Amino acid sequence: MQHSSKIHNVRYELRGPILQAAKKMEAEGQRILKMNLGDTAPFGLQAPESIVKDMIHHIRGAQGYSDSKGIPSARTAISQYYQTRGLMQIGVDDIFVGNGVSELISMTLQAFLENDDEVLIPAPDYPLWTASVTLSGGKPVHYLCDEDNQWWPDMADVEAKITDRTRAIVIINPNNPTGAVYPRHILEQFARLARKHSLVLFSDEIYEKILYGDVEHIHTASIAKDICCLTFSGLSKAYRMPGYRAGWVALTGPRAATAAYRETLELLASLRLCANVPSQHAIQTSLGGHQSIDELIRPGGRLREQRDLAHRLLNEIPGVSCTRADGALYLFPKLDRKLYPFSSDEKFVLDLLEEQKILVSHGTAFNWPDPDHFRFVILPSTTDIEEAVRRIAAFLAVRRHAAGTAGVEGTPADADAAADTLADSRV
Ligand SMILES: Cc1ncc(COP(=O)(O)O)c(C=O)c1O
């Protein structure tokens, strides 16, 4: 069978050939240290027991389809949650529940984009955004986030990339893969640009509750009340239940301006009948009452400790620099290309996997333009983080030495070849 030409520029390398290579190695009996996927379950981070119990309690009553926008108790809970956070404009009708944020990203973009419409997306991004814009016929245009300024978006670059075909800006806050959390003045600038150029804001806030230290998460919609804005969140991360697939989007902005789009979203929501009903029952219980994520992120909490340790150890490796993550579950360290002239970051990740049995994700998979970053997940235990960083450091020590052997005149390919020879001779 032929595949659709619509797939041509669609990439999701996080689950691509490198992961396949790792699976093959595992099938052969090798143990891989996985520092690549943002799934909480393999690392022993369990969903709160009260939520699981509540889902089990509702399971018999959840056999039928639900309202295509979601069950009323879940949508009421979501609307009340936002209202307690100052977003008084979000009513039950403004909420669509979906099978995770992922489904809603593609649904909301499909409902919105004409062919060749441009959408501004951060670089680096969570690559589903780029893929979904492409699949919806749109054109992703990446704006740079600035590593030297806490990975906040470079607002001059955002503005410079707006054209008369630009329709929307995607904001991922807290950000995957950088862990950046945006301050008010950055969000205000996004709102100003959206106002000036009549753009819609797509704000992915799935990590809104995973914050370290004193940073505050600000909802884009709370700043941009007069602008058409979509706010995405869900249970996958803070409530540690990515497999249950529960997420939502809230549509805000002037009622008249959003009316036609709202109808289209309702149509697309109906076409897929409804989101998984048992997990919709987890939403109300999750959003109310005790928030167990707080224990994991405060000083001494597991996620906080893991972030601190990974950040410190990675920065101790010569030629590796890593900005601290203020939120989310990732670090996005940079490799000094003079010390480590890999021909590609995929080669770096594959060699690391083969030689040291550790799996990280290469930076260009997140639409970062240069092959000089990788993503390191902070979900594994401190013991695994220590071991993983030790292996990365050992791997890079060989590469440093090899780059020296290839000489400053050598090409990245020469350095790769020298490193391969050196690594082979040590096996
Ligand atoms: C920024 C971001 N948005 C959305 C998702 C997908 O969330 P869900 O599990 O709700 O589909 C992820 C998953 O890692 C993510 O990192």
Short mmCIF file of C-alpha atoms and ligand atoms in Angstrom, two decimals:
data_model
loop_
_atom_site.label_atom_id
_atom_site.label_comp_id
_atom_site.label_asym_id
_atom_site.label_seq_id
_atom_site.Cartn_x
_atom_site.Cartn_y
_atom_site.Cartn_z
CA MET A 1 0.00 0.00 0.00
CA GLN A 2 1.14 3.59 -0.66
CA HIS A 3 1.24 5.92 2.27
CA SER A 4 -0.39 9.31 2.13
CA SER A 5 1.69 12.22 0.85
CA LYS A 6 0.36 14.17 3.83
CA ILE A 7 2.79 12.18 5.97
CA HIS A 8 5.87 13.41 4.07
CA ASN A 9 7.12 15.97 6.55
CA VAL A 10 5.65 14.41 9.65
CA ARG A 11 8.24 13.31 12.20
CA TYR A 12 8.01 11.94 15.73
CA GLU A 13 11.51 10.71 16.35
CA LEU A 14 10.96 10.18 20.06
CA ARG A 15 9.44 6.85 19.14
CA GLY A 16 11.51 6.39 15.97
CA PRO A 17 14.53 4.30 14.86
CA ILE A 18 16.63 4.94 17.97
CA LEU A 19 13.89 3.59 20.22
CA GLN A 20 13.58 0.60 17.88
CA ALA A 21 17.33 -0.04 18.24
CA ALA A 22 16.93 0.08 22.03
CA LYS A 23 14.01 -2.35 21.90
CA LYS A 24 16.05 -4.72 19.78
CA MET A 25 18.90 -4.61 22.30
CA GLU A 26 16.44 -5.30 25.12
CA ALA A 27 14.97 -8.23 23.18
CA GLU A 28 18.52 -9.60 23.03
CA GLY A 29 18.66 -9.48 26.81
CA GLN A 30 20.61 -6.25 27.35
CA ARG A 31 19.50 -3.86 30.11
CA ILE A 32 19.07 -0.29 28.90
CA LEU A 33 18.95 2.69 31.26
CA LYS A 34 16.09 4.70 29.85
CA MET A 35 16.35 8.44 30.27
CA ASN A 36 14.22 9.16 27.23
CA LEU A 37 10.45 9.02 27.68
CA GLY A 38 8.27 11.17 29.90
CA ASP A 39 6.17 8.26 31.12
CA THR A 40 5.84 8.22 34.91
CA ALA A 41 4.77 4.58 35.33
CA PRO A 42 8.06 2.72 34.58
CA PHE A 43 9.79 4.76 37.29
CA GLY A 44 7.47 3.73 40.10
CA LEU A 45 5.61 7.03 40.18
CA GLN A 46 2.11 5.75 40.84
CA ALA A 47 -1.21 7.46 40.27
CA PRO A 48 -2.81 8.53 43.57
CA GLU A 49 -4.71 5.58 45.06
CA SER A 50 -7.89 7.60 45.72
CA ILE A 51 -8.17 8.41 42.01
CA VAL A 52 -7.66 4.83 40.88
CA LYS A 53 -10.27 3.67 43.42
CA ASP A 54 -12.74 6.22 42.14
CA MET A 55 -12.26 5.05 38.57
CA ILE A 56 -12.79 1.45 39.64
CA HIS A 57 -15.93 2.54 41.47
CA HIS A 58 -17.31 4.08 38.28
CA ILE A 59 -16.17 1.43 35.83
CA ARG A 60 -19.49 -0.41 35.50
CA GLY A 61 -21.35 2.81 34.89
CA ALA A 62 -18.81 3.86 32.25
CA GLN A 63 -19.69 1.31 29.59
CA GLY A 64 -21.66 3.60 27.32
CA TYR A 65 -20.52 6.53 25.20
CA SER A 66 -20.61 9.87 26.98
CA ASP A 67 -21.47 13.36 25.74
CA SER A 68 -18.87 14.02 23.05
CA LYS A 69 -17.51 17.05 24.95
CA GLY A 70 -17.12 14.99 28.13
CA ILE A 71 -19.09 13.96 31.20
CA PRO A 72 -20.67 16.91 33.06
CA SER A 73 -18.93 16.21 36.40
CA ALA A 74 -15.49 16.33 34.75
CA ARG A 75 -16.24 19.49 32.78
CA THR A 76 -17.71 21.19 35.86
CA ALA A 77 -14.62 20.28 37.88
CA ILE A 78 -12.31 21.65 35.17
CA SER A 79 -14.28 24.88 34.90
CA GLN A 80 -14.26 25.31 38.69
CA TYR A 81 -10.54 24.58 38.80
CA TYR A 82 -9.83 27.39 36.35
CA GLN A 83 -12.23 29.75 38.11
CA THR A 84 -10.36 29.28 41.39
CA ARG A 85 -7.27 30.33 39.45
CA GLY A 86 -8.78 33.57 38.23
CA LEU A 87 -10.11 32.35 34.89
CA MET A 88 -13.71 33.27 35.62
CA GLN A 89 -14.55 33.24 31.91
CA ILE A 90 -14.14 29.44 31.56
CA GLY A 91 -17.57 27.83 31.79
CA VAL A 92 -18.58 24.19 31.40
CA ASP A 93 -19.46 24.80 27.74
CA ASP A 94 -15.96 25.99 26.94
CA ILE A 95 -14.39 22.65 27.82
CA PHE A 96 -13.74 19.63 25.63
CA VAL A 97 -12.45 16.45 27.23
CA GLY A 98 -10.23 14.21 25.10
CA ASN A 99 -8.07 11.10 25.06
CA GLY A 100 -5.12 13.04 26.40
CA VAL A 101 -3.89 16.43 25.25
CA SER A 102 -2.44 14.66 22.20
CA GLU A 103 -5.83 13.94 20.66
CA LEU A 104 -6.99 17.49 21.34
CA ILE A 105 -3.90 19.04 19.76
CA SER A 106 -4.67 17.33 16.50
CA MET A 107 -8.43 17.94 16.76
CA THR A 108 -8.14 21.65 17.49
CA LEU A 109 -5.59 22.19 14.72
CA GLN A 110 -7.63 20.23 12.18
CA ALA A 111 -10.63 22.37 13.01
CA PHE A 112 -8.60 25.55 12.62
CA LEU A 113 -6.04 25.43 9.82
CA GLU A 114 -6.34 26.04 6.09
CA ASN A 115 -3.61 24.64 3.85
CA ASP A 116 -0.37 26.64 4.15
CA ASP A 117 -1.51 28.63 7.18
CA GLU A 118 1.55 29.30 9.30
CA VAL A 119 1.76 28.44 12.98
CA LEU A 120 4.57 29.67 15.19
CA ILE A 121 5.95 26.86 17.35
CA PRO A 122 8.83 27.03 19.83
CA ALA A 123 12.22 25.54 19.04
CA PRO A 124 12.81 23.33 20.84
CA ASP A 125 9.24 22.02 21.01
CA TYR A 126 7.31 18.95 22.03
CA PRO A 127 7.36 17.57 18.48
CA LEU A 128 3.72 16.53 18.37
CA TRP A 129 2.91 20.20 17.77
CA THR A 130 5.06 20.43 14.65
CA ALA A 131 3.77 17.09 13.38
CA SER A 132 0.12 17.98 13.99
CA VAL A 133 0.37 21.36 12.26
CA THR A 134 1.90 19.61 9.25
CA LEU A 135 -0.75 16.88 9.24
CA SER A 136 -3.46 19.54 9.33
CA GLY A 137 -2.06 21.11 6.16
CA GLY A 138 -0.41 24.00 8.00
CA LYS A 139 3.18 25.16 7.93
CA PRO A 140 5.15 25.04 11.18
CA VAL A 141 7.47 28.02 11.62
CA HIS A 142 9.82 27.73 14.58
CA TYR A 143 10.66 30.62 16.87
CA LEU A 144 13.79 30.31 18.98
CA CYS A 145 13.91 29.96 22.71
CA ASP A 146 17.01 31.47 24.27
CA GLU A 147 19.18 29.17 26.33
CA ASP A 148 21.14 32.14 27.67
CA ASN A 149 17.94 33.65 28.99
CA GLN A 150 16.46 30.69 30.91
CA TRP A 151 15.17 29.18 27.68
CA TRP A 152 12.46 31.84 27.49
CA PRO A 153 11.18 32.59 23.98
CA ASP A 154 13.19 35.14 22.04
CA MET A 155 10.34 37.59 21.53
CA ALA A 156 12.17 39.53 18.81
CA ASP A 157 12.46 36.27 16.86
CA VAL A 158 8.78 35.51 17.42
CA GLU A 159 7.80 38.91 16.05
CA ALA A 160 10.22 38.68 13.13
CA LYS A 161 8.63 35.40 12.03
CA ILE A 162 5.06 36.68 11.85
CA THR A 163 3.86 36.99 8.25
CA ASP A 164 0.48 37.64 6.69
CA ARG A 165 -0.06 33.84 6.64
CA THR A 166 0.51 33.43 10.40
CA ARG A 167 -2.62 32.28 12.19
CA ALA A 168 -1.52 31.12 15.61
CA ILE A 169 1.25 30.86 18.16
CA VAL A 170 1.91 27.74 20.20
CA ILE A 171 3.19 28.29 23.74
CA ILE A 172 4.42 25.30 25.76
CA ASN A 173 4.63 26.42 29.38
CA PRO A 174 6.18 24.78 31.40
CA ASN A 175 8.19 23.63 28.46
CA ASN A 176 9.12 20.19 27.24
CA PRO A 177 12.08 19.70 26.63
CA THR A 178 13.70 22.72 28.37
CA GLY A 179 11.79 22.89 31.67
CA ALA A 180 11.38 26.68 31.24
CA VAL A 181 8.48 28.38 33.00
CA TYR A 182 7.51 31.70 31.46
CA PRO A 183 7.15 34.88 33.50
CA ARG A 184 4.27 37.29 33.12
CA HIS A 185 6.13 39.75 30.89
CA ILE A 186 6.80 37.04 28.27
CA LEU A 187 3.13 36.01 28.23
CA GLU A 188 2.12 39.65 27.98
CA GLN A 189 4.29 40.02 24.91
CA PHE A 190 2.65 36.98 23.33
CA ALA A 191 -0.73 38.53 24.07
CA ARG A 192 0.37 41.84 22.54
CA LEU A 193 1.51 40.13 19.34
CA ALA A 194 -1.69 38.07 19.16
CA ARG A 195 -3.75 41.24 19.56
CA LYS A 196 -1.76 43.16 16.99
CA HIS A 197 -1.81 40.44 14.31
CA SER A 198 -5.16 38.77 15.14
CA LEU A 199 -3.55 35.47 16.11
CA VAL A 200 -4.92 32.62 18.18
CA LEU A 201 -2.88 31.35 21.14
CA PHE A 202 -2.55 27.61 21.69
CA SER A 203 -1.21 27.22 25.23
CA ASP A 204 -0.04 23.74 26.22
CA GLU A 205 0.03 23.71 30.03
CA ILE A 206 0.17 19.97 30.72
CA TYR A 207 3.07 20.51 33.20
CA GLU A 208 1.39 23.43 35.00
CA LYS A 209 1.61 21.73 38.41
CA ILE A 210 5.16 20.45 38.10
CA LEU A 211 7.13 23.46 39.30
CA TYR A 212 10.34 23.64 41.35
CA GLY A 213 11.19 26.45 43.74
CA ASP A 214 9.40 29.75 43.83
CA VAL A 215 8.29 29.95 40.22
CA GLU A 216 4.63 30.58 39.53
CA HIS A 217 2.72 29.16 36.61
CA ILE A 218 0.55 31.75 34.87
CA HIS A 219 -2.21 30.65 32.51
CA THR A 220 -1.88 32.41 29.15
CA ALA A 221 -5.67 32.80 29.06
CA SER A 222 -5.59 34.79 32.30
CA ILE A 223 -3.46 37.43 30.58
CA ALA A 224 -5.10 37.29 27.17
CA LYS A 225 -8.79 37.47 28.10
CA ASP A 226 -9.71 39.39 24.94
CA ILE A 227 -7.87 36.96 22.65
CA CYS A 228 -8.97 33.61 21.24
CA CYS A 229 -7.01 31.17 23.32
CA LEU A 230 -6.96 27.41 23.81
CA THR A 231 -5.64 26.09 27.11
CA PHE A 232 -4.59 22.43 27.20
CA SER A 233 -4.00 20.29 30.27
CA GLY A 234 -4.69 16.83 31.61
CA LEU A 235 -3.94 14.03 34.03
CA SER A 236 -0.91 12.46 32.34
CA LYS A 237 1.86 14.21 34.23
CA ALA A 238 0.93 15.74 37.60
CA TYR A 239 -1.46 12.86 38.36
CA ARG A 240 0.87 10.18 36.92
CA MET A 241 -1.70 8.47 34.73
CA PRO A 242 -0.55 8.91 31.11
CA GLY A 243 -1.90 5.52 30.11
CA TYR A 244 -5.45 6.39 31.14
CA ARG A 245 -5.54 9.09 28.46
CA ALA A 246 -7.42 11.99 30.02
CA GLY A 247 -6.92 15.58 28.92
CA TRP A 248 -8.92 18.67 28.13
CA VAL A 249 -8.89 21.95 26.27
CA ALA A 250 -10.66 25.15 27.30
CA LEU A 251 -11.65 27.65 24.63
CA THR A 252 -11.72 31.30 25.66
CA GLY A 253 -11.95 34.68 23.95
CA PRO A 254 -14.72 36.86 22.58
CA ARG A 255 -17.86 34.72 22.24
CA ALA A 256 -18.74 36.00 18.77
CA ALA A 257 -15.22 35.49 17.43
CA THR A 258 -15.03 31.90 18.64
CA ALA A 259 -18.62 30.81 17.79
CA ALA A 260 -17.97 29.22 14.38
CA TYR A 261 -14.80 27.54 15.56
CA ARG A 262 -16.60 26.19 18.64
CA GLU A 263 -19.20 24.57 16.38
CA THR A 264 -16.46 22.96 14.27
CA LEU A 265 -14.79 21.60 17.38
CA GLU A 266 -18.12 20.21 18.52
CA LEU A 267 -18.48 18.50 15.15
CA LEU A 268 -15.01 16.95 15.32
CA ALA A 269 -15.57 15.90 18.94
CA SER A 270 -18.80 14.19 17.85
CA LEU A 271 -17.08 12.40 14.97
CA ARG A 272 -14.87 10.57 17.45
CA LEU A 273 -17.98 9.98 19.67
CA CYS A 274 -16.33 10.67 23.02
CA ALA A 275 -13.17 10.33 25.07
CA ASN A 276 -12.46 7.18 27.06
CA VAL A 277 -15.22 7.29 29.69
CA PRO A 278 -13.65 5.47 32.70
CA SER A 279 -10.76 7.94 32.81
CA GLN A 280 -13.11 10.91 32.53
CA HIS A 281 -14.33 9.81 35.96
CA ALA A 282 -10.82 10.41 37.31
CA ILE A 283 -10.89 14.11 36.46
CA GLN A 284 -13.17 15.43 39.20
CA THR A 285 -11.37 13.48 41.95
CA SER A 286 -7.98 14.55 40.63
CA LEU A 287 -8.66 18.24 40.53
CA GLY A 288 -10.26 18.42 43.98
CA GLY A 289 -8.71 17.74 47.36
CA HIS A 290 -5.14 16.85 48.22
CA GLN A 291 -2.64 17.40 45.42
CA SER A 292 -0.04 14.69 45.93
CA ILE A 293 2.24 16.15 43.26
CA ASP A 294 3.15 18.88 45.78
CA GLU A 295 5.05 16.34 47.90
CA LEU A 296 7.11 15.26 44.92
CA ILE A 297 8.19 18.74 43.84
CA ARG A 298 8.90 20.51 47.13
CA PRO A 299 12.45 20.55 48.61
CA GLY A 300 13.25 16.98 49.63
CA GLY A 301 10.55 15.63 47.30
CA ARG A 302 11.52 12.92 44.85
CA LEU A 303 11.20 14.90 41.61
CA ARG A 304 12.89 17.93 43.08
CA GLU A 305 15.84 15.86 44.32
CA GLN A 306 16.16 14.13 40.97
CA ARG A 307 16.10 17.42 39.09
CA ASP A 308 18.74 18.93 41.39
CA LEU A 309 21.01 15.90 41.15
CA ALA A 310 20.76 15.52 37.38
CA HIS A 311 21.34 19.24 36.85
CA ARG A 312 24.42 19.26 39.09
CA LEU A 313 25.99 16.07 37.72
CA LEU A 314 25.45 16.91 34.05
CA ASN A 315 27.10 20.31 34.55
CA GLU A 316 30.14 18.59 36.06
CA ILE A 317 30.94 16.85 32.74
CA PRO A 318 33.51 18.88 30.77
CA GLY A 319 31.88 20.52 27.75
CA VAL A 320 28.32 19.93 28.95
CA SER A 321 26.22 22.87 30.11
CA CYS A 322 22.72 22.55 31.36
CA THR A 323 20.20 25.23 32.26
CA ARG A 324 18.19 24.45 35.38
CA ALA A 325 14.60 23.39 34.74
CA ASP A 326 12.04 25.38 36.71
CA GLY A 327 9.28 22.96 35.80
CA ALA A 328 8.30 19.77 33.93
CA LEU A 329 10.33 16.56 33.85
CA TYR A 330 13.32 17.23 31.62
CA LEU A 331 16.71 18.82 31.21
CA PHE A 332 18.04 19.87 27.81
CA PRO A 333 21.85 19.92 28.11
CA LYS A 334 24.17 21.35 25.51
CA LEU A 335 27.32 19.68 24.20
CA ASP A 336 30.28 21.87 23.33
CA ARG A 337 30.74 21.14 19.61
CA LYS A 338 34.47 21.93 19.78
CA LEU A 339 35.02 19.13 22.26
CA TYR A 340 32.39 16.83 20.77
CA PRO A 341 32.16 17.32 17.01
CA PHE A 342 29.59 14.58 16.32
CA SER A 343 28.44 14.45 12.71
CA SER A 344 24.87 14.37 14.01
CA ASP A 345 23.14 14.27 17.36
CA GLU A 346 21.44 11.03 16.31
CA LYS A 347 24.89 9.49 15.94
CA PHE A 348 25.73 10.71 19.45
CA VAL A 349 22.57 9.12 20.89
CA LEU A 350 22.98 5.86 18.96
CA ASP A 351 26.66 5.46 19.89
CA LEU A 352 25.84 6.23 23.51
CA LEU A 353 23.12 3.60 23.41
CA GLU A 354 25.32 0.96 21.86
CA GLU A 355 28.39 1.59 23.98
CA GLN A 356 26.92 2.51 27.34
CA LYS A 357 23.40 1.04 27.16
CA ILE A 358 21.74 4.30 28.03
CA LEU A 359 19.02 5.98 26.07
CA VAL A 360 18.50 9.74 25.81
CA SER A 361 16.73 11.73 23.07
CA HIS A 362 18.58 13.80 20.48
CA GLY A 363 17.85 17.53 20.43
CA THR A 364 16.96 17.85 16.75
CA ALA A 365 14.02 15.49 17.43
CA PHE A 366 12.56 18.50 19.27
CA ASN A 367 13.07 20.68 16.19
CA TRP A 368 16.12 22.31 17.73
CA PRO A 369 18.13 23.56 14.72
CA ASP A 370 21.65 22.49 15.81
CA PRO A 371 22.88 18.97 16.56
CA ASP A 372 24.27 19.95 19.96
CA HIS A 373 21.63 19.14 22.58
CA PHE A 374 19.97 16.11 24.09
CA ARG A 375 17.02 15.62 26.40
CA PHE A 376 17.53 13.92 29.73
CA VAL A 377 14.45 12.82 31.66
CA ILE A 378 14.54 13.36 35.43
CA LEU A 379 11.94 10.70 36.30
CA PRO A 380 14.35 7.83 37.13
CA SER A 381 15.60 7.32 40.71
CA THR A 382 18.68 9.16 41.99
CA THR A 383 20.63 5.88 41.75
CA ASP A 384 19.75 5.54 38.07
CA ILE A 385 20.46 9.21 37.41
CA GLU A 386 23.92 8.86 38.99
CA GLU A 387 24.62 5.77 36.91
CA ALA A 388 23.31 7.36 33.72
CA VAL A 389 25.41 10.49 34.11
CA ARG A 390 28.45 8.37 34.98
CA ARG A 391 28.01 6.48 31.70
CA ILE A 392 27.48 9.65 29.67
CA ALA A 393 30.63 11.11 31.23
CA ALA A 394 32.63 7.96 30.40
CA PHE A 395 31.32 7.99 26.83
CA LEU A 396 32.15 11.66 26.35
CA ALA A 397 35.64 11.23 27.83
CA VAL A 398 36.41 8.81 24.98
CA ARG A 399 34.97 11.27 22.45
CA ARG A 400 37.03 14.16 23.83
CA HIS A 401 40.14 12.12 23.55
CA ALA A 402 39.24 11.02 20.01
CA ALA A 403 38.46 14.58 18.89
CA GLY A 404 41.93 15.50 20.12
CA THR A 405 43.41 12.59 18.12
CA ALA A 406 41.55 13.64 14.95
CA GLY A 407 43.03 17.12 15.48
CA VAL A 408 41.41 20.49 15.20
CA GLU A 409 41.58 20.24 11.43
CA GLY A 410 39.60 17.00 11.42
CA THR A 411 35.99 16.98 10.26
CA PRO A 412 33.16 15.70 12.48
CA ALA A 413 33.32 12.50 10.42
CA ASP A 414 37.04 12.12 11.25
CA ALA A 415 36.25 12.61 14.93
CA ASP A 416 33.42 10.07 14.74
CA ALA A 417 35.73 7.55 13.07
CA ALA A 418 38.51 8.13 15.62
CA ALA A 419 36.01 7.77 18.47
CA ASP A 420 34.58 4.55 17.03
CA THR A 421 38.09 3.07 16.74
CA LEU A 422 38.99 4.13 20.26
CA ALA A 423 35.71 2.80 21.67
CA ASP A 424 36.18 -0.52 19.82
CA SER A 425 39.71 -0.89 21.16
CA ARG A 426 38.36 -0.53 24.71
CA VAL A 427 35.59 -3.11 24.40
C1 LIG B 1 4.19 19.41 26.15
C2 LIG B 1 3.37 18.18 26.05
N1 LIG B 1 2.11 18.28 25.61
C3 LIG B 1 1.32 17.19 25.49
C4 LIG B 1 1.78 15.94 25.81
C5 LIG B 1 0.87 14.76 25.65
O1 LIG B 1 0.01 14.68 26.75
P1 LIG B 1 -1.14 13.58 26.86
O2 LIG B 1 -0.58 12.41 27.57
O3 LIG B 1 -2.21 14.28 27.65
O4 LIG B 1 -1.59 13.24 25.49
C6 LIG B 1 3.08 15.78 26.28
C7 LIG B 1 3.61 14.45 26.61
O5 LIG B 1 4.74 14.23 26.94
C8 LIG B 1 3.89 16.93 26.40
O6 LIG B 1 5.15 16.84 26.83
#
